[in-house]
Tab-separated table of C-alpha atoms and ligand atoms in Angstrom:
chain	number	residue	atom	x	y	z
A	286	UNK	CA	40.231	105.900	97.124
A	287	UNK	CA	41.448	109.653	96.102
A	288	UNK	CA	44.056	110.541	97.479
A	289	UNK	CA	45.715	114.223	97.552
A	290	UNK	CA	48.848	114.048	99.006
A	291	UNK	CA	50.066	117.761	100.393
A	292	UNK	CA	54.161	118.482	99.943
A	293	UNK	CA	56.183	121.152	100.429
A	294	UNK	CA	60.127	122.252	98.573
A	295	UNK	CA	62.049	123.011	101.720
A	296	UNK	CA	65.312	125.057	101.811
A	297	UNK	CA	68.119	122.958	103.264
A	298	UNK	CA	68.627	125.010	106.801
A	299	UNK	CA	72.032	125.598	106.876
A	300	UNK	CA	72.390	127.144	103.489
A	301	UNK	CA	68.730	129.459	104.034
A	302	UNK	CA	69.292	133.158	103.550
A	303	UNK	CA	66.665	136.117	103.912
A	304	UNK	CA	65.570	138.909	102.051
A	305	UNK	CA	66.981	142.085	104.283
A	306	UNK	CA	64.110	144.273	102.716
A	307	UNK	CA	61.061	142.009	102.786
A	308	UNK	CA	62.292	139.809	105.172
A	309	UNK	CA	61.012	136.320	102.879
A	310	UNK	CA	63.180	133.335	102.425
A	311	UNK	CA	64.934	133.747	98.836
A	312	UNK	CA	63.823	130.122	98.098
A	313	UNK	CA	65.432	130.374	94.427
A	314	UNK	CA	68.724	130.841	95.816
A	315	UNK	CA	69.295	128.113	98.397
A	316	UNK	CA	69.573	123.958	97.726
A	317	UNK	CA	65.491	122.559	98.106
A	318	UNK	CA	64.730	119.460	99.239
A	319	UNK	CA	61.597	117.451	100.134
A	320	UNK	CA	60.661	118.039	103.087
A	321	UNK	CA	61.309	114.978	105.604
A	322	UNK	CA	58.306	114.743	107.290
A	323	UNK	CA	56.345	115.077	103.180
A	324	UNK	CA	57.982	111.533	102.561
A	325	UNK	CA	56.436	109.932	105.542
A	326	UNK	CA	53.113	111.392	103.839
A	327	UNK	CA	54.129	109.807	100.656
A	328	UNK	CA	54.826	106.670	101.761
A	329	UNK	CA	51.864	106.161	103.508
A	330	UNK	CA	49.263	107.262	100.821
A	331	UNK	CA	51.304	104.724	98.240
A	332	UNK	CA	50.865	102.147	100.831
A	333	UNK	CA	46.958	103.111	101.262
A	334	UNK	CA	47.022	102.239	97.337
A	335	UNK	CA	48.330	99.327	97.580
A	336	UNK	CA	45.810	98.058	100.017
A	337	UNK	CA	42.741	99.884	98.968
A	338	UNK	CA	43.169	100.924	95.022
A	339	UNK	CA	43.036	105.111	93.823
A	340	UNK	CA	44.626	107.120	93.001
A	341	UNK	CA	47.110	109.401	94.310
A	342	UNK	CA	47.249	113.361	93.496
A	343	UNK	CA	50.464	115.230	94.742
A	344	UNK	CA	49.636	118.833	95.086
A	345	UNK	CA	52.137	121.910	95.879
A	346	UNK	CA	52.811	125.787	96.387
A	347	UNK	CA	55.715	126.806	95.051
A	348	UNK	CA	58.203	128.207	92.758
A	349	UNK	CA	58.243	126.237	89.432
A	350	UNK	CA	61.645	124.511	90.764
A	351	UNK	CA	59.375	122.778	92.862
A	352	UNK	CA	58.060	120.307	90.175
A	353	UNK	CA	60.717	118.412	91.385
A	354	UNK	CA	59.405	117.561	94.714
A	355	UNK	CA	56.292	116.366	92.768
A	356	UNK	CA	58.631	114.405	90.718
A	357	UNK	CA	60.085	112.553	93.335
A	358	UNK	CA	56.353	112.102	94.594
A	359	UNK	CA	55.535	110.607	91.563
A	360	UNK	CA	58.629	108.587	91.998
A	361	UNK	CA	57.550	106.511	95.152
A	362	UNK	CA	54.060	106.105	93.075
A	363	UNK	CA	51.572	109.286	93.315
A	364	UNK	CA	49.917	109.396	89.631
A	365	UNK	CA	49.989	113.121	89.006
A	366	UNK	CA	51.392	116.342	90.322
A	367	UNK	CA	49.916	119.556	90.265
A	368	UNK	CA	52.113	122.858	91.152
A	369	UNK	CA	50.636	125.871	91.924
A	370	UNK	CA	53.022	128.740	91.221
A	371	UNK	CA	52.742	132.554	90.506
A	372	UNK	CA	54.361	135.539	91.488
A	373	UNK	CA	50.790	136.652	92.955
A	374	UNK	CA	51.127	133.782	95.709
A	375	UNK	CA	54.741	134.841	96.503
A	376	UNK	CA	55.160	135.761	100.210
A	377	UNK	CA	51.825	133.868	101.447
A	378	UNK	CA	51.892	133.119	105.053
A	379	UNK	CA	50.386	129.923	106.604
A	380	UNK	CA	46.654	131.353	105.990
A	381	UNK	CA	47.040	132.289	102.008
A	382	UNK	CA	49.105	129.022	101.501
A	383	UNK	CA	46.467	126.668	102.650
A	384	UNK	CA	43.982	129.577	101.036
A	385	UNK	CA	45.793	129.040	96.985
A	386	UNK	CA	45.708	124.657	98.253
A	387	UNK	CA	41.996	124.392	98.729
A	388	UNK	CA	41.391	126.142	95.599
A	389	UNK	CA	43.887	123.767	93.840
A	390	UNK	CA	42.310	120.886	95.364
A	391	UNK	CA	39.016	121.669	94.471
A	392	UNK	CA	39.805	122.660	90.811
A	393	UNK	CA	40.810	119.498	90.292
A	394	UNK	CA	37.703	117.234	91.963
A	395	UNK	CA	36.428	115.380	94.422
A	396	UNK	CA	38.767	113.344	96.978
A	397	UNK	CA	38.500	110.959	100.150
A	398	UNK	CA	41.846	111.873	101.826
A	399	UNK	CA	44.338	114.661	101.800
A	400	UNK	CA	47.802	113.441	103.674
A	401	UNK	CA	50.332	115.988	104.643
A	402	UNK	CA	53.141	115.618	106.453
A	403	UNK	CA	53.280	116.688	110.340
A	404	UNK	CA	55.200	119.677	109.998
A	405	UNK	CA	57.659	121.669	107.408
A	406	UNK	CA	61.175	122.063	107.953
A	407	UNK	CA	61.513	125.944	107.617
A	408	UNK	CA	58.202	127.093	108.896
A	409	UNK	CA	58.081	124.449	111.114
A	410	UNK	CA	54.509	125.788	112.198
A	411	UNK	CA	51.924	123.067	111.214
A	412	UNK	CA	49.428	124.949	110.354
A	413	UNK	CA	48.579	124.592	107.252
A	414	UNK	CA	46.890	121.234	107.507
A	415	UNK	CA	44.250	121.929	109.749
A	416	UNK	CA	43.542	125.330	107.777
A	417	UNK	CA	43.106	123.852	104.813
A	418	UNK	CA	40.618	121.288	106.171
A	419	UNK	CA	38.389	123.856	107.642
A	420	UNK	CA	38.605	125.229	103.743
A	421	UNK	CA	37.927	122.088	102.239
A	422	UNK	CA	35.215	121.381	104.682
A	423	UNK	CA	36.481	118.212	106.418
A	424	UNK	CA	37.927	116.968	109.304
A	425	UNK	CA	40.971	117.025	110.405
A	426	UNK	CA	42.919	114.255	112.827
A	427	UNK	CA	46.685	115.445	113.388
A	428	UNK	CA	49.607	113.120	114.439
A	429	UNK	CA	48.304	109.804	112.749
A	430	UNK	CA	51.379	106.964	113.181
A	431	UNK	CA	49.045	103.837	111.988
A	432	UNK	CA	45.927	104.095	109.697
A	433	UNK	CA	44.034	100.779	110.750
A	434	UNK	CA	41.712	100.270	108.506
A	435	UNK	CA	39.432	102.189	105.615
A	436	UNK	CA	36.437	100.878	105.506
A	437	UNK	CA	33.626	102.093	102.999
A	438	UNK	CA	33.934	105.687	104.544
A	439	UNK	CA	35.437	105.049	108.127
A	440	UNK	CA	38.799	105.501	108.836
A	441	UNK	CA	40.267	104.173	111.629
A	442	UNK	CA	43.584	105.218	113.199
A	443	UNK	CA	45.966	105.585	115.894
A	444	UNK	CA	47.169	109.132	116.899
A	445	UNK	CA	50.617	109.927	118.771
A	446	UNK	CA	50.042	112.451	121.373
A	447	UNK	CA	51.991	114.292	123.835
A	448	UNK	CA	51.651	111.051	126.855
A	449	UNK	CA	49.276	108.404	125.063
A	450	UNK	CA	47.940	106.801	122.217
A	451	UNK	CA	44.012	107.644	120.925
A	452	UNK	CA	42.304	105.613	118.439
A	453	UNK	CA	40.385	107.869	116.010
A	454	UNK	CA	37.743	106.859	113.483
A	455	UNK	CA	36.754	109.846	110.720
A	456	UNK	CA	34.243	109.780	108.042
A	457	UNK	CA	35.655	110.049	104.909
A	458	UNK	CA	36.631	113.104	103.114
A	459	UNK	CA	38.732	113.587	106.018
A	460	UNK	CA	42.304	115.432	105.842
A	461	UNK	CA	45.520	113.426	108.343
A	462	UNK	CA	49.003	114.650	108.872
A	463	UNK	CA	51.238	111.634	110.011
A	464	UNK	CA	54.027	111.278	111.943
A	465	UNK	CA	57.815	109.972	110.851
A	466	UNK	CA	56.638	106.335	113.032
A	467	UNK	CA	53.844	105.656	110.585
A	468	UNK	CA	56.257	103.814	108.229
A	469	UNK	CA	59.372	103.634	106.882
A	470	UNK	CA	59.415	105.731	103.710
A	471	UNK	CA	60.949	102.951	100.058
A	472	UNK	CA	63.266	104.393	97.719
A	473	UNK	CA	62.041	104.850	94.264
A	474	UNK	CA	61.697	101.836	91.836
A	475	UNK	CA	63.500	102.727	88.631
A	476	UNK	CA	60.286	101.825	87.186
A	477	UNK	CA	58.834	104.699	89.167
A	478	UNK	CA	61.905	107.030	88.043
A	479	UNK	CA	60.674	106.253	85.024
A	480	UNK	CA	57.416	106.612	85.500
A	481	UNK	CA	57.926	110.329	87.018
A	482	UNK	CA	60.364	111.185	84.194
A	483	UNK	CA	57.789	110.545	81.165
A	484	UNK	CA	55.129	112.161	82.942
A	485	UNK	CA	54.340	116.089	82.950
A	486	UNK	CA	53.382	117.841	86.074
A	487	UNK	CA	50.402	119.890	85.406
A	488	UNK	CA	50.949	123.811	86.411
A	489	UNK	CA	48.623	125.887	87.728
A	490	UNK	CA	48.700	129.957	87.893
A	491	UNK	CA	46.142	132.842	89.504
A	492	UNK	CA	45.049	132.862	86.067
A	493	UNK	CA	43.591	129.273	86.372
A	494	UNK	CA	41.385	130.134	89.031
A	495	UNK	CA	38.650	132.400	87.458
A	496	UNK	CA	36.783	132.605	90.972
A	497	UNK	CA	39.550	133.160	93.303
A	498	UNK	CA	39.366	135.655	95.493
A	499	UNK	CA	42.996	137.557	94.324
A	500	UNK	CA	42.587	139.427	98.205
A	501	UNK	CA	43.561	136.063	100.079
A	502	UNK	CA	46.400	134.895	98.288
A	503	UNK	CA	50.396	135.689	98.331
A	504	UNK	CA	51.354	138.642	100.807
A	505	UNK	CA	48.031	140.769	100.270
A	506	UNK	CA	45.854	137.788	101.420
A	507	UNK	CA	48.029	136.838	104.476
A	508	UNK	CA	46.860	137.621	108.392
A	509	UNK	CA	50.099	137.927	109.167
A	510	UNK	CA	53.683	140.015	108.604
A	511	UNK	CA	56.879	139.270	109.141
A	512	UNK	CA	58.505	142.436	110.940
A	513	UNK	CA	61.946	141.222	112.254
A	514	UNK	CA	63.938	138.148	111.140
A	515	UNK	CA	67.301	137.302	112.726
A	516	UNK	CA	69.592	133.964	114.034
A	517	UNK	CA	69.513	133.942	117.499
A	518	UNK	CA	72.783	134.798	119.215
A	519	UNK	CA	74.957	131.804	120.943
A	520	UNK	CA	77.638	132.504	123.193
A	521	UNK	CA	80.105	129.471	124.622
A	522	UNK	CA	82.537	130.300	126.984
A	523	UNK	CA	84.788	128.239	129.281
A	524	UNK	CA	86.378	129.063	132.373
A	525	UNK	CA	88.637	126.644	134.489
A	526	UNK	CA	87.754	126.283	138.624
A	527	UNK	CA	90.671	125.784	140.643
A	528	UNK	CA	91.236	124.963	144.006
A	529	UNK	CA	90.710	122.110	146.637
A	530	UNK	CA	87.328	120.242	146.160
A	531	UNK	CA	85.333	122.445	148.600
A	532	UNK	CA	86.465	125.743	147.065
A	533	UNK	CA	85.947	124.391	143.726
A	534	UNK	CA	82.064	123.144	145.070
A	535	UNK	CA	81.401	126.694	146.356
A	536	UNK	CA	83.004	128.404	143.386
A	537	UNK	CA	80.498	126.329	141.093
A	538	UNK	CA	77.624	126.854	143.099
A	539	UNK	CA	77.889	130.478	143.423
A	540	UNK	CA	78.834	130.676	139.656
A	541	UNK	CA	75.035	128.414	139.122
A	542	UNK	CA	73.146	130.653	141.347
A	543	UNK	CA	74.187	134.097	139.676
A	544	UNK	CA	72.985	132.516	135.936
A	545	UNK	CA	70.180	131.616	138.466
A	546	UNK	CA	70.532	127.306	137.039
A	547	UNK	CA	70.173	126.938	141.497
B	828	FAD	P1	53.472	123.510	107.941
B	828	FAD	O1	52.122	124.017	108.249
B	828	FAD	O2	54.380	123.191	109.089
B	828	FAD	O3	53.378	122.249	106.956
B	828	FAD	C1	52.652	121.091	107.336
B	828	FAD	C2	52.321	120.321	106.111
B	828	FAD	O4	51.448	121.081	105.252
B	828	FAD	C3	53.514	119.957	105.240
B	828	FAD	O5	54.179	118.814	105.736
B	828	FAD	C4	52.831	119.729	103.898
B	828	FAD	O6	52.214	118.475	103.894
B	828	FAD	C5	51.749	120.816	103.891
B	828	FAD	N1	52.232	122.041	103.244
B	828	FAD	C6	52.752	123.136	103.809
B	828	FAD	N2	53.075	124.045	102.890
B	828	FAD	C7	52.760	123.514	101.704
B	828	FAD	C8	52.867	123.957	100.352
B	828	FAD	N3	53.387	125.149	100.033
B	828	FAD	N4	52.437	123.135	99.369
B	828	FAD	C9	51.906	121.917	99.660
B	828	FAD	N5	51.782	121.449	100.916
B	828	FAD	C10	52.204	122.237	101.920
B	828	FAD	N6	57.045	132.435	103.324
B	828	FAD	C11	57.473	133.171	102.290
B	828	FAD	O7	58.042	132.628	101.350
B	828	FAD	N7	57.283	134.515	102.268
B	828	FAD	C12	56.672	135.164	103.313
B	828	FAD	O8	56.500	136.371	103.298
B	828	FAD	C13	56.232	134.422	104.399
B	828	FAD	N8	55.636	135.012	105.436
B	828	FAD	C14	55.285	134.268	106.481
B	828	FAD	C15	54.765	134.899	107.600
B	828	FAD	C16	54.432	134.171	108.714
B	828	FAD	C17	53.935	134.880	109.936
B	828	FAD	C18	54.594	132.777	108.722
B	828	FAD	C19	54.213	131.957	109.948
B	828	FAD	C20	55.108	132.156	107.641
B	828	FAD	C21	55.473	132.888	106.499
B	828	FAD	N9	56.044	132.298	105.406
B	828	FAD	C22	56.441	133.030	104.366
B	828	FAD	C23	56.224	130.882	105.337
B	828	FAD	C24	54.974	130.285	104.704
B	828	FAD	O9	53.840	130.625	105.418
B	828	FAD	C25	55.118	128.810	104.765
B	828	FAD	O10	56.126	128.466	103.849
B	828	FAD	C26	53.894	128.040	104.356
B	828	FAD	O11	52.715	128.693	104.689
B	828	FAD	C27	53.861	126.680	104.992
B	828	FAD	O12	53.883	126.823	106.379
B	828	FAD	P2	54.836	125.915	107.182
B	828	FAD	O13	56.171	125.950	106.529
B	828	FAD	O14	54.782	126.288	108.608
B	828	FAD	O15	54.186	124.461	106.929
């Protein structure tokens, strides 16, 4: 089975800062990990590897400090990385990101399965998976926590939603995000250190893409525009009630009713 497996540098939130004038995230100035939910995605395509045989192809969009996340992909056992960085894909939104993936994806060949994780950290919107299935051309099932079975081209698998369960079954290519349940993501062998070490991740720029259509990638080719960014105000404030019991009860209930909580 061919596997692409979809991750994604994330800025550690507490250190994330914004450009004032184009109101991006300076991702070259803050601490990047892997995203949490990517490893879950990891994990499970190493484990569909293990059972079925393929091979696993870690794809992402990012600056070239990135390669690391496709190093530590390559780590837990994906056989290649490919990054696809430019300047021309800076300041893509959702749409161009998934957009500049498909056209990765496709560049390099044909595939069975593209796993991404449920959700990113700092954009935290989810949409790029089901985007860049309706690019590819395939289905997309959201929320997997167990893949069942593969079987020649079925795919059979439990989805977590909101109240229930569903069991899903997809013809193969398909695209899956997965929940954190779906496993319990291993540390990397020191074999696979190793392995990730030795081996070169394969960069990709606009100028590897011939036919791509220069109009839907980085902020030209995005639907959307960031017009405001700011962190939300928080206000705490205590105040003591005093008093006997009942004059404390009516104190706190008229105190409730004017933040209208009763
Ligand atoms: P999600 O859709 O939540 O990610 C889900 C999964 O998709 C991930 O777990 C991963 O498997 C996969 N995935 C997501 N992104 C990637 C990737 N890059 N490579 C590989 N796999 C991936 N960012 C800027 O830097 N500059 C901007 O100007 C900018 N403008 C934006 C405007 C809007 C309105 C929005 C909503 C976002 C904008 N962003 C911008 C953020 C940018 O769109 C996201 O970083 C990116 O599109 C991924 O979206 P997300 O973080 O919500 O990922």
């Amino acid at each position: 089975m061919n596997m692409i497996l979809c991750i994604k540098q994330v800025p550690e939130s507490y250190t994330v800062r914004l450009d004032p004038v184009t109101n991006t995230l300076q991702r070259d100035k803050a601490p990047a990990i892997l995203n949490p939910f990517d490893l879950f995605a990891a994990e499970e395509a190493v484990r569909l590897k293990e059972r079925y045989g393929g091979s696993i192809y870690a794809f992402t969009m990012g600056i070239p400090a990135a390669s690391k996340a496709l190093k530590e992909a390559m780590a837990m056992g994906a056989d290649d990385g490919f990054l696809l960085s430019d300047r021309q894909f800076a300041g893509a939104d959702t749409l161009a990101t998934a957009y500049t993936l498909a056209q990765g994806i496709q560049k390099r060949g044909c595939f069975d399965l593209v796993i991404c994780g449920r959700m990113a950290t700092d954009g935290d919107t989810a949409q790029v998976p089901p985007i860049l299935a309706a690019f590819l051309g395939v289905p997309c099932l959201t929320d997997i926590c167990q893949i069942i079975s593969v079987e020649d081209d079925l795919l059979r698998c439990r989805r977590m939603g909101d109240d229930r369960y569903s069991i899903w079954e997809v013809r193969l290519p398909a695209l899956i995000t997965v929940t954190k349940e779906i496993n319990v993501p291993r540390l990397p062998s020191i074999a696979g250190l190793r392995y990730a070490a030795g081996h070169p991740v394969t960069t990709w720029s606009a100028a590897d893409f011939p036919g791509m259509d220069k109009e839907r990638i980085g902020l030209q080719g995005s639907a959307t525009q960031v017009k405001h960014t700011f962190v939300p105000h928080q206000e705490i404030s205590t105040r003591m009630i005093c008093g006997s019991p009942e004059q404390q009860a009516a104190e706190l209930a008229g105190e409730l009713a004017r933040l209208h909580i009763i």
